[in-house]
C-alpha cells in the first residue's frame, strides 16, 4: 500500500514528530518486489523502516520508506529436540518471544520485551542479559532493493558481531529483510549467567526457574530500569558499550578503581557506557526537551515534543565530555538519520 505525506510519530519509538513524503507498506514479499521492479529504483532511493526502535529522525524524510507489515509465525521444521521458526519481518519481536514461551521453545526468553520488529532484530544482532540473537539465528530472507530479487543470508553471511552485522556495513541499505528463521530448543536450556537475573529470581522466591520465570525476571529488570517507549520516547541504549585495549583499561582503573569491565578477547575489554556517562554526572541532565534517563544513563529520552536535533545535540555533548573525562570515544548504537535516511556521524 502506498501512502503520501505520512506523519512518522508512531513509526519511531523516540516519538519524534516528523514526516515522510512516501511510505510503502507490504504484507507479502511479492508486493515489495512489484514495487521495486515497477520503478527500477536505485538502492539509495528507498529506505526501510521497521518498528523504528533504533533510529533518531532529525529531519522530514524525502526518500520513499518501505515498511514491512507481514506478521505471520510458523514452525517450518521440527525434531524431538528443536524447532525452526519462521517469523515475518513486520511481527513485533516480543510477540515472537510470547509465541516461544507459549510453546515452550527455549532460546529467546532473555530477549523478552526488546522493542522493535523481527525484521530489524538481525540488523543490529539484538542482545540482552547474556544472550544475542545470533546464538539462535538460522537464516533470513530479504528483497534486494535494487533488483527486487529474493535472496537468502545464512548466519555466517550475516557476519554478526556485538550490535553489528553485514547490514550495518557492506550490505547497508541494500536489502529489506522479509523473514527471519530461528532455531529454538525444545529441551530446557536456560541462560542465567547475568547476575541480575539470578538476583531477581531470588527476590521472586523462585528456586528452580522455568522458561516463563526467566522471561518474567527479564521483564521485571527491564521495566525497573528502562523507560517504556509508549509513555517516554526513547530508543533503548543510545551508545554501544565501547571496547578498549586491556592496557588502557589498566591505566584507567588506577584512577577509577570501580570501573566495570567484561572481557572481549585476550587484549580487549568492554566497558559499560552507562557507567561512564553516569560517573561523568549526566544522569537526569536536560537539553531542551531531550534528557538523560535518570535510572539508566545509557538511555536518552524525549520529554515530549523534543526534536531529533535536540536529542542529537545532547548525544554530541555527552560524547565530547566522555572523551575529555576518560579518553574513550562513544559510538551511537542508534542510527541517526538525515533527510535521506543516511547515517549522521556524531
Ligand atoms: N551502570 C551505571 N549507571 C547507569 C547505567 C549502568 O553505573 O546509569 C552500570 C551498571 O551498574 C552495570 C553496568 O553499568 O555495572 C552495565 O549496566 P547494565 O547491566 O544495565 O547494562 P548496559 O551495559 O547498560 C547492555 C545493553 C542493553 C541490555 C543490557 C542487559 C548495550 C549498548 N546495551 O546495557 O541493551 O538490555 O546490557 O543485557 O549493549 C539496547 O540495546 O537498547 C539495550 C537496552
Tab-separated table of C-alpha atoms and ligand atoms in Angstrom:
chain	number	residue	atom	x	y	z
A	1	UNK	CA	0.000	0.000	0.000
A	2	UNK	CA	1.352	3.388	-0.991
A	3	UNK	CA	0.676	6.468	1.177
A	4	UNK	CA	1.836	10.066	0.836
A	5	UNK	CA	2.804	12.765	3.360
A	6	UNK	CA	2.740	10.488	6.361
A	7	UNK	CA	3.250	11.534	9.970
A	8	UNK	CA	6.019	9.419	11.466
A	9	UNK	CA	5.213	9.960	15.182
A	10	UNK	CA	4.022	6.386	15.620
A	11	UNK	CA	6.749	4.940	13.382
A	12	UNK	CA	9.625	5.808	15.736
A	13	UNK	CA	9.844	4.914	19.433
A	14	UNK	CA	11.625	8.208	20.183
A	15	UNK	CA	8.258	9.782	19.304
A	16	UNK	CA	9.921	12.448	17.151
A	17	UNK	CA	7.285	14.384	15.243
A	18	UNK	CA	8.287	14.450	11.617
A	19	UNK	CA	7.016	13.299	8.229
A	20	UNK	CA	7.814	11.174	5.194
A	21	UNK	CA	6.870	12.024	1.614
A	22	UNK	CA	6.079	8.438	0.594
A	23	UNK	CA	5.517	5.247	2.577
A	24	UNK	CA	5.046	1.801	1.035
A	25	UNK	CA	3.903	-0.975	3.372
A	26	UNK	CA	3.692	-4.601	2.265
A	27	UNK	CA	2.277	-7.843	3.609
A	28	UNK	CA	3.914	-10.222	1.102
A	29	UNK	CA	7.430	-10.156	-0.390
A	30	UNK	CA	5.824	-10.218	-3.868
A	31	UNK	CA	4.194	-6.845	-3.247
A	32	UNK	CA	7.578	-5.367	-2.382
A	33	UNK	CA	9.170	-6.994	-5.442
A	34	UNK	CA	6.488	-5.487	-7.639
A	35	UNK	CA	7.037	-2.055	-6.080
A	36	UNK	CA	10.809	-2.209	-6.599
A	37	UNK	CA	10.547	-3.556	-10.130
A	38	UNK	CA	7.813	-1.147	-11.193
A	39	UNK	CA	10.062	1.789	-10.698
A	40	UNK	CA	13.611	0.430	-11.120
A	41	UNK	CA	14.801	2.225	-8.023
A	42	UNK	CA	18.419	2.939	-7.142
A	43	UNK	CA	19.393	1.223	-3.901
A	44	UNK	CA	19.816	4.637	-2.311
A	45	UNK	CA	16.357	5.879	-3.225
A	46	UNK	CA	14.314	3.857	-0.729
A	47	UNK	CA	14.872	3.222	2.965
A	48	UNK	CA	13.496	0.538	5.239
A	49	UNK	CA	11.782	1.469	8.480
A	50	UNK	CA	10.561	-1.370	10.699
A	51	UNK	CA	9.421	-0.756	14.264
A	52	UNK	CA	11.542	2.409	14.400
A	53	UNK	CA	13.018	1.382	17.750
A	54	UNK	CA	16.637	2.059	16.868
A	55	UNK	CA	16.533	5.307	14.914
A	56	UNK	CA	16.627	9.000	15.602
A	57	UNK	CA	14.918	11.081	12.920
A	58	UNK	CA	16.438	14.553	12.603
A	59	UNK	CA	14.573	15.862	9.529
A	60	UNK	CA	11.496	15.089	7.412
A	61	UNK	CA	12.308	12.098	5.198
A	62	UNK	CA	12.454	12.771	1.481
A	63	UNK	CA	13.017	9.226	0.283
A	64	UNK	CA	10.348	6.564	-0.072
A	65	UNK	CA	10.058	4.496	3.094
A	66	UNK	CA	9.447	0.775	2.961
A	67	UNK	CA	7.577	-0.583	5.948
A	68	UNK	CA	7.236	-4.373	6.361
A	69	UNK	CA	3.768	-5.218	7.606
A	70	UNK	CA	3.846	-9.023	7.252
A	71	UNK	CA	3.325	-10.650	10.659
A	72	UNK	CA	2.993	-14.437	10.430
A	73	UNK	CA	4.808	-17.004	12.536
A	74	UNK	CA	5.146	-20.674	11.595
A	75	UNK	CA	7.176	-23.703	12.605
A	76	UNK	CA	8.900	-24.867	9.430
A	77	UNK	CA	10.998	-27.712	10.847
A	78	UNK	CA	10.609	-29.837	13.949
A	79	UNK	CA	12.553	-32.673	15.560
A	80	UNK	CA	12.183	-34.138	19.050
A	81	UNK	CA	14.698	-31.623	20.367
A	82	UNK	CA	14.435	-28.496	18.186
A	83	UNK	CA	12.229	-26.351	16.013
A	84	UNK	CA	12.961	-23.834	13.306
A	85	UNK	CA	10.516	-20.948	13.494
A	86	UNK	CA	9.928	-18.552	10.615
A	87	UNK	CA	8.833	-15.082	11.703
A	88	UNK	CA	7.841	-12.367	9.274
A	89	UNK	CA	9.633	-9.020	9.391
A	90	UNK	CA	6.639	-6.903	10.460
A	91	UNK	CA	5.886	-9.045	13.520
A	92	UNK	CA	6.573	-7.314	16.841
A	93	UNK	CA	9.665	-9.011	18.317
A	94	UNK	CA	8.067	-9.544	21.710
A	95	UNK	CA	5.092	-11.326	20.069
A	96	UNK	CA	7.609	-13.878	18.788
A	97	UNK	CA	9.031	-14.205	22.322
A	98	UNK	CA	5.487	-14.852	23.627
A	99	UNK	CA	4.933	-17.469	20.905
A	100	UNK	CA	8.141	-19.232	22.018
A	101	UNK	CA	7.092	-19.054	25.688
A	102	UNK	CA	3.597	-20.413	24.925
A	103	UNK	CA	5.081	-23.390	23.036
A	104	UNK	CA	7.956	-23.994	25.491
A	105	UNK	CA	10.656	-23.216	22.935
A	106	UNK	CA	13.913	-22.138	24.594
A	107	UNK	CA	16.459	-19.595	23.373
A	108	UNK	CA	14.926	-16.114	23.224
A	109	UNK	CA	13.414	-15.708	26.705
A	110	UNK	CA	16.296	-13.418	27.766
A	111	UNK	CA	15.402	-11.189	24.826
A	112	UNK	CA	11.926	-10.551	26.282
A	113	UNK	CA	10.481	-7.078	25.860
A	114	UNK	CA	13.076	-5.732	23.435
A	115	UNK	CA	11.183	-3.118	21.406
A	116	UNK	CA	11.090	-3.344	17.609
A	117	UNK	CA	10.064	-5.805	14.923
A	118	UNK	CA	11.520	-9.152	13.859
A	119	UNK	CA	12.976	-7.804	10.601
A	120	UNK	CA	15.214	-5.383	12.485
A	121	UNK	CA	16.449	-7.926	15.028
A	122	UNK	CA	19.322	-9.293	12.886
A	123	UNK	CA	20.433	-5.866	11.628
A	124	UNK	CA	21.919	-4.955	14.989
A	125	UNK	CA	22.059	-8.518	16.374
A	126	UNK	CA	19.833	-7.640	19.318
A	127	UNK	CA	21.132	-8.815	22.665
A	128	UNK	CA	20.358	-8.636	26.348
A	129	UNK	CA	21.038	-10.429	29.630
A	130	UNK	CA	23.736	-12.739	28.315
A	131	UNK	CA	22.077	-13.765	25.017
A	132	UNK	CA	22.435	-12.440	21.468
A	133	UNK	CA	20.129	-13.174	18.549
A	134	UNK	CA	22.989	-14.781	16.577
A	135	UNK	CA	23.030	-17.700	19.038
A	136	UNK	CA	19.642	-18.966	17.778
A	137	UNK	CA	19.741	-17.477	14.290
A	138	UNK	CA	19.433	-19.852	11.307
A	139	UNK	CA	18.969	-17.629	8.222
A	140	UNK	CA	16.971	-14.751	6.814
A	141	UNK	CA	15.252	-13.893	3.582
A	142	UNK	CA	15.354	-10.416	2.105
A	143	UNK	CA	14.488	-8.486	-1.023
A	144	UNK	CA	17.319	-6.857	-2.953
A	145	UNK	CA	16.207	-3.213	-3.106
A	146	UNK	CA	17.871	-2.681	-6.465
A	147	UNK	CA	16.612	-5.691	-8.425
A	148	UNK	CA	13.660	-6.922	-6.367
A	149	UNK	CA	15.250	-10.397	-6.221
A	150	UNK	CA	14.513	-12.610	-3.223
A	151	UNK	CA	17.787	-13.528	-1.524
A	152	UNK	CA	18.784	-15.585	1.466
A	153	UNK	CA	21.539	-14.930	4.044
A	154	UNK	CA	22.937	-17.720	6.224
A	155	UNK	CA	24.088	-16.968	9.759
A	156	UNK	CA	27.673	-16.838	8.524
A	157	UNK	CA	26.785	-14.438	5.701
A	158	UNK	CA	25.171	-12.081	8.219
A	159	UNK	CA	28.627	-11.516	9.810
A	160	UNK	CA	27.206	-10.924	13.269
A	161	UNK	CA	29.172	-9.057	15.928
A	162	UNK	CA	28.288	-7.093	19.072
A	163	UNK	CA	25.315	-4.952	17.938
A	164	UNK	CA	26.609	-5.444	14.410
A	165	UNK	CA	26.023	-7.336	11.149
A	166	UNK	CA	26.774	-7.121	7.433
A	167	UNK	CA	23.596	-4.997	7.145
A	168	UNK	CA	25.307	-2.205	9.074
A	169	UNK	CA	28.386	-2.472	6.859
A	170	UNK	CA	28.855	-3.680	3.233
A	171	UNK	CA	25.174	-4.524	2.788
A	172	UNK	CA	23.912	-1.324	4.403
A	173	UNK	CA	20.740	-0.014	2.783
A	174	UNK	CA	20.756	-2.680	0.066
A	175	UNK	CA	18.121	-5.135	1.362
A	176	UNK	CA	14.770	-5.307	3.087
A	177	UNK	CA	14.520	-8.311	5.419
A	178	UNK	CA	11.200	-10.115	4.896
A	179	UNK	CA	11.553	-13.245	7.101
A	180	UNK	CA	13.853	-14.484	9.836
A	181	UNK	CA	14.371	-18.141	10.806
A	182	UNK	CA	15.381	-19.072	14.355
A	183	UNK	CA	16.437	-22.479	15.681
A	184	UNK	CA	14.943	-22.894	19.154
A	185	UNK	CA	15.338	-25.742	21.607
A	186	UNK	CA	12.576	-27.952	22.988
A	187	UNK	CA	14.948	-29.119	25.695
A	188	UNK	CA	15.137	-26.874	28.766
A	189	UNK	CA	18.236	-24.718	28.477
A	190	UNK	CA	18.246	-21.516	30.491
A	191	UNK	CA	20.902	-18.808	30.424
A	192	UNK	CA	21.167	-17.193	33.828
A	193	UNK	CA	24.799	-16.080	33.955
A	194	UNK	CA	23.776	-12.426	34.042
A	195	UNK	CA	23.852	-11.571	37.757
A	196	UNK	CA	20.658	-9.515	37.830
A	197	UNK	CA	18.564	-12.473	36.577
A	198	UNK	CA	19.575	-14.731	39.465
A	199	UNK	CA	19.081	-11.882	41.928
A	200	UNK	CA	15.602	-11.120	40.595
A	201	UNK	CA	14.609	-14.814	40.650
A	202	UNK	CA	15.728	-14.968	44.296
A	203	UNK	CA	13.601	-11.918	45.064
A	204	UNK	CA	10.687	-13.607	43.274
A	205	UNK	CA	11.227	-16.619	45.564
A	206	UNK	CA	11.865	-18.944	42.581
A	207	UNK	CA	14.487	-21.600	43.267
A	208	UNK	CA	14.097	-23.834	40.193
A	209	UNK	CA	13.088	-21.439	37.422
A	210	UNK	CA	11.331	-22.441	34.225
A	211	UNK	CA	11.173	-20.663	30.888
A	212	UNK	CA	8.371	-18.317	31.973
A	213	UNK	CA	10.170	-17.386	35.203
A	214	UNK	CA	13.297	-16.261	33.332
A	215	UNK	CA	11.188	-14.176	30.961
A	216	UNK	CA	9.352	-12.686	33.955
A	217	UNK	CA	12.661	-11.826	35.648
A	218	UNK	CA	13.960	-10.138	32.485
A	219	UNK	CA	10.688	-8.201	32.098
A	220	UNK	CA	10.982	-7.112	35.723
A	221	UNK	CA	14.591	-5.908	35.317
A	222	UNK	CA	13.810	-4.079	32.075
A	223	UNK	CA	10.718	-2.332	33.438
A	224	UNK	CA	12.562	-1.208	36.550
A	225	UNK	CA	15.413	0.428	34.595
A	226	UNK	CA	14.313	1.186	31.062
A	227	UNK	CA	11.635	3.730	30.171
A	228	UNK	CA	8.567	2.419	28.331
A	229	UNK	CA	8.532	3.938	24.815
A	230	UNK	CA	4.721	4.037	24.991
A	231	UNK	CA	4.962	6.776	27.620
A	232	UNK	CA	8.516	8.167	27.273
A	233	UNK	CA	10.063	8.356	23.824
A	234	UNK	CA	13.421	6.547	23.648
A	235	UNK	CA	15.390	4.048	21.595
A	236	UNK	CA	16.967	1.938	24.336
A	237	UNK	CA	20.734	2.209	24.703
A	238	UNK	CA	21.806	5.259	22.741
A	239	UNK	CA	25.502	4.309	22.672
A	240	UNK	CA	27.311	0.997	22.283
A	241	UNK	CA	29.454	-0.195	25.145
A	242	UNK	CA	32.973	0.755	23.994
A	243	UNK	CA	35.619	-1.914	23.528
A	244	UNK	CA	39.071	-0.753	24.644
A	245	UNK	CA	42.597	-2.196	24.977
A	246	UNK	CA	43.197	-4.020	28.273
A	247	UNK	CA	46.382	-1.970	28.835
A	248	UNK	CA	44.400	1.241	28.512
A	249	UNK	CA	41.771	-0.157	30.896
A	250	UNK	CA	44.521	-0.977	33.421
A	251	UNK	CA	45.628	2.655	33.328
A	252	UNK	CA	42.028	3.857	33.778
A	253	UNK	CA	41.301	1.733	36.846
A	254	UNK	CA	44.228	3.310	38.649
A	255	UNK	CA	42.108	6.449	38.713
A	256	UNK	CA	38.639	4.820	38.702
A	257	UNK	CA	39.036	1.513	40.555
A	258	UNK	CA	35.272	0.896	40.384
A	259	UNK	CA	35.073	0.964	36.579
A	260	UNK	CA	33.343	-2.289	35.498
A	261	UNK	CA	34.569	-4.300	32.501
A	262	UNK	CA	33.760	-7.509	30.625
A	263	UNK	CA	36.465	-9.454	28.779
A	264	UNK	CA	36.078	-9.486	24.986
A	265	UNK	CA	39.382	-11.059	23.900
A	266	UNK	CA	42.884	-11.536	25.265
A	267	UNK	CA	43.745	-7.850	24.949
A	268	UNK	CA	40.373	-6.113	24.829
A	269	UNK	CA	37.618	-5.365	27.337
A	270	UNK	CA	34.161	-3.843	27.070
A	271	UNK	CA	33.300	-1.007	29.441
A	272	UNK	CA	29.653	-0.082	30.147
A	273	UNK	CA	28.941	3.277	28.533
A	274	UNK	CA	26.110	3.756	31.070
A	275	UNK	CA	28.652	3.677	33.894
A	276	UNK	CA	30.918	6.235	32.173
A	277	UNK	CA	28.021	8.611	31.468
A	278	UNK	CA	26.674	8.168	34.985
A	279	UNK	CA	30.117	8.810	36.563
A	280	UNK	CA	30.530	11.949	34.498
A	281	UNK	CA	27.362	13.249	36.145
A	282	UNK	CA	24.925	13.207	33.217
A	283	UNK	CA	22.009	11.269	34.762
A	284	UNK	CA	18.866	13.379	34.577
A	285	UNK	CA	20.605	16.142	32.547
A	286	UNK	CA	18.202	18.063	30.315
A	287	UNK	CA	18.859	19.705	26.972
A	288	UNK	CA	15.683	21.404	25.780
A	289	UNK	CA	13.096	18.636	25.650
A	290	UNK	CA	15.664	15.854	25.488
A	291	UNK	CA	17.226	14.312	28.597
A	292	UNK	CA	19.407	11.556	30.007
A	293	UNK	CA	17.192	8.978	31.734
A	294	UNK	CA	17.588	9.197	35.492
A	295	UNK	CA	17.646	5.435	36.095
A	296	UNK	CA	19.857	4.331	33.188
A	297	UNK	CA	22.358	6.852	31.850
A	298	UNK	CA	22.762	4.994	28.551
A	299	UNK	CA	19.223	5.884	27.513
A	300	UNK	CA	18.317	9.297	26.110
A	301	UNK	CA	14.680	10.281	26.327
A	302	UNK	CA	12.190	12.613	24.690
A	303	UNK	CA	10.447	14.584	27.433
A	304	UNK	CA	7.697	15.431	24.921
A	305	UNK	CA	7.980	17.485	21.761
A	306	UNK	CA	11.734	17.081	21.528
A	307	UNK	CA	13.149	17.434	18.042
A	308	UNK	CA	15.580	14.867	16.730
A	309	UNK	CA	18.181	17.636	16.553
A	310	UNK	CA	17.871	18.267	20.297
A	311	UNK	CA	18.495	14.608	21.090
A	312	UNK	CA	21.444	14.618	18.686
A	313	UNK	CA	22.931	17.744	20.289
A	314	UNK	CA	22.640	16.127	23.710
A	315	UNK	CA	24.347	12.972	22.416
A	316	UNK	CA	27.165	15.085	20.948
A	317	UNK	CA	27.739	16.894	24.258
A	318	UNK	CA	27.879	13.590	26.127
A	319	UNK	CA	30.251	12.065	23.588
A	320	UNK	CA	32.650	15.020	23.824
A	321	UNK	CA	32.540	15.044	27.613
A	322	UNK	CA	33.201	11.294	27.930
A	323	UNK	CA	36.213	11.681	25.658
A	324	UNK	CA	37.531	14.551	27.770
A	325	UNK	CA	36.903	12.650	31.001
A	326	UNK	CA	38.118	9.155	30.151
A	327	UNK	CA	39.754	9.373	26.700
A	328	UNK	CA	37.112	6.941	25.397
A	329	UNK	CA	35.121	7.619	22.242
A	330	UNK	CA	31.489	6.523	22.425
A	331	UNK	CA	29.772	5.393	19.246
A	332	UNK	CA	25.994	5.589	18.889
A	333	UNK	CA	24.067	2.352	18.797
A	334	UNK	CA	21.053	4.189	17.445
A	335	UNK	CA	21.026	5.130	13.745
A	336	UNK	CA	20.812	8.904	13.407
A	337	UNK	CA	19.096	9.632	10.085
A	338	UNK	CA	19.294	12.696	7.869
A	339	UNK	CA	16.521	13.518	5.383
A	340	UNK	CA	17.705	10.772	3.020
A	341	UNK	CA	17.958	8.114	5.726
A	342	UNK	CA	21.754	8.336	5.669
A	343	UNK	CA	23.540	7.960	8.988
A	344	UNK	CA	24.834	11.177	10.534
A	345	UNK	CA	28.113	10.840	12.447
A	346	UNK	CA	28.132	12.452	15.860
B	1	LIG	N1	25.592	1.438	35.019
B	1	LIG	C1	25.739	2.538	35.834
B	1	LIG	N2	24.926	3.612	35.638
B	1	LIG	C2	23.975	3.628	34.665
B	1	LIG	C3	23.821	2.501	33.836
B	1	LIG	C4	24.648	1.409	34.036
B	1	LIG	O1	26.591	2.562	36.711
B	1	LIG	O2	23.289	4.644	34.565
B	1	LIG	C5	26.446	0.251	35.258
B	1	LIG	C6	25.635	-0.868	35.911
B	1	LIG	O3	25.618	-0.765	37.291
B	1	LIG	C7	26.402	-2.085	35.460
B	1	LIG	C8	26.894	-1.705	34.093
B	1	LIG	O4	26.879	-0.289	34.029
B	1	LIG	O5	27.527	-2.313	36.277
B	1	LIG	C9	26.081	-2.328	32.974
B	1	LIG	O6	24.729	-1.885	33.053
B	1	LIG	P1	23.505	-2.788	32.565
B	1	LIG	O7	23.624	-4.157	33.116
B	1	LIG	O8	22.258	-2.043	32.821
B	1	LIG	O9	23.741	-2.965	31.017
B	1	LIG	P2	24.244	-1.954	29.888
B	1	LIG	O10	25.641	-2.295	29.538
B	1	LIG	O11	23.969	-0.571	30.308
B	1	LIG	C10	23.510	-3.534	27.936
B	1	LIG	C11	22.775	-3.384	26.638
B	1	LIG	C12	21.262	-3.305	26.893
B	1	LIG	C13	20.837	-4.598	27.577
B	1	LIG	C14	21.636	-4.736	28.889
B	1	LIG	C15	21.384	-6.048	29.566
B	1	LIG	C16	24.279	-2.249	25.117
B	1	LIG	C17	24.607	-0.975	24.416
B	1	LIG	N3	23.233	-2.203	25.934
B	1	LIG	O12	23.278	-2.340	28.678
B	1	LIG	O13	20.608	-3.236	25.639
B	1	LIG	O14	19.456	-4.596	27.860
B	1	LIG	O15	23.066	-4.697	28.604
B	1	LIG	O16	21.986	-7.086	28.843
B	1	LIG	O17	24.951	-3.258	24.901
B	1	LIG	C18	19.634	-1.823	23.995
B	1	LIG	O18	20.448	-2.299	23.206
B	1	LIG	O19	18.814	-0.946	23.645
B	1	LIG	C19	19.668	-2.261	25.387
B	1	LIG	C20	18.850	-1.755	26.305
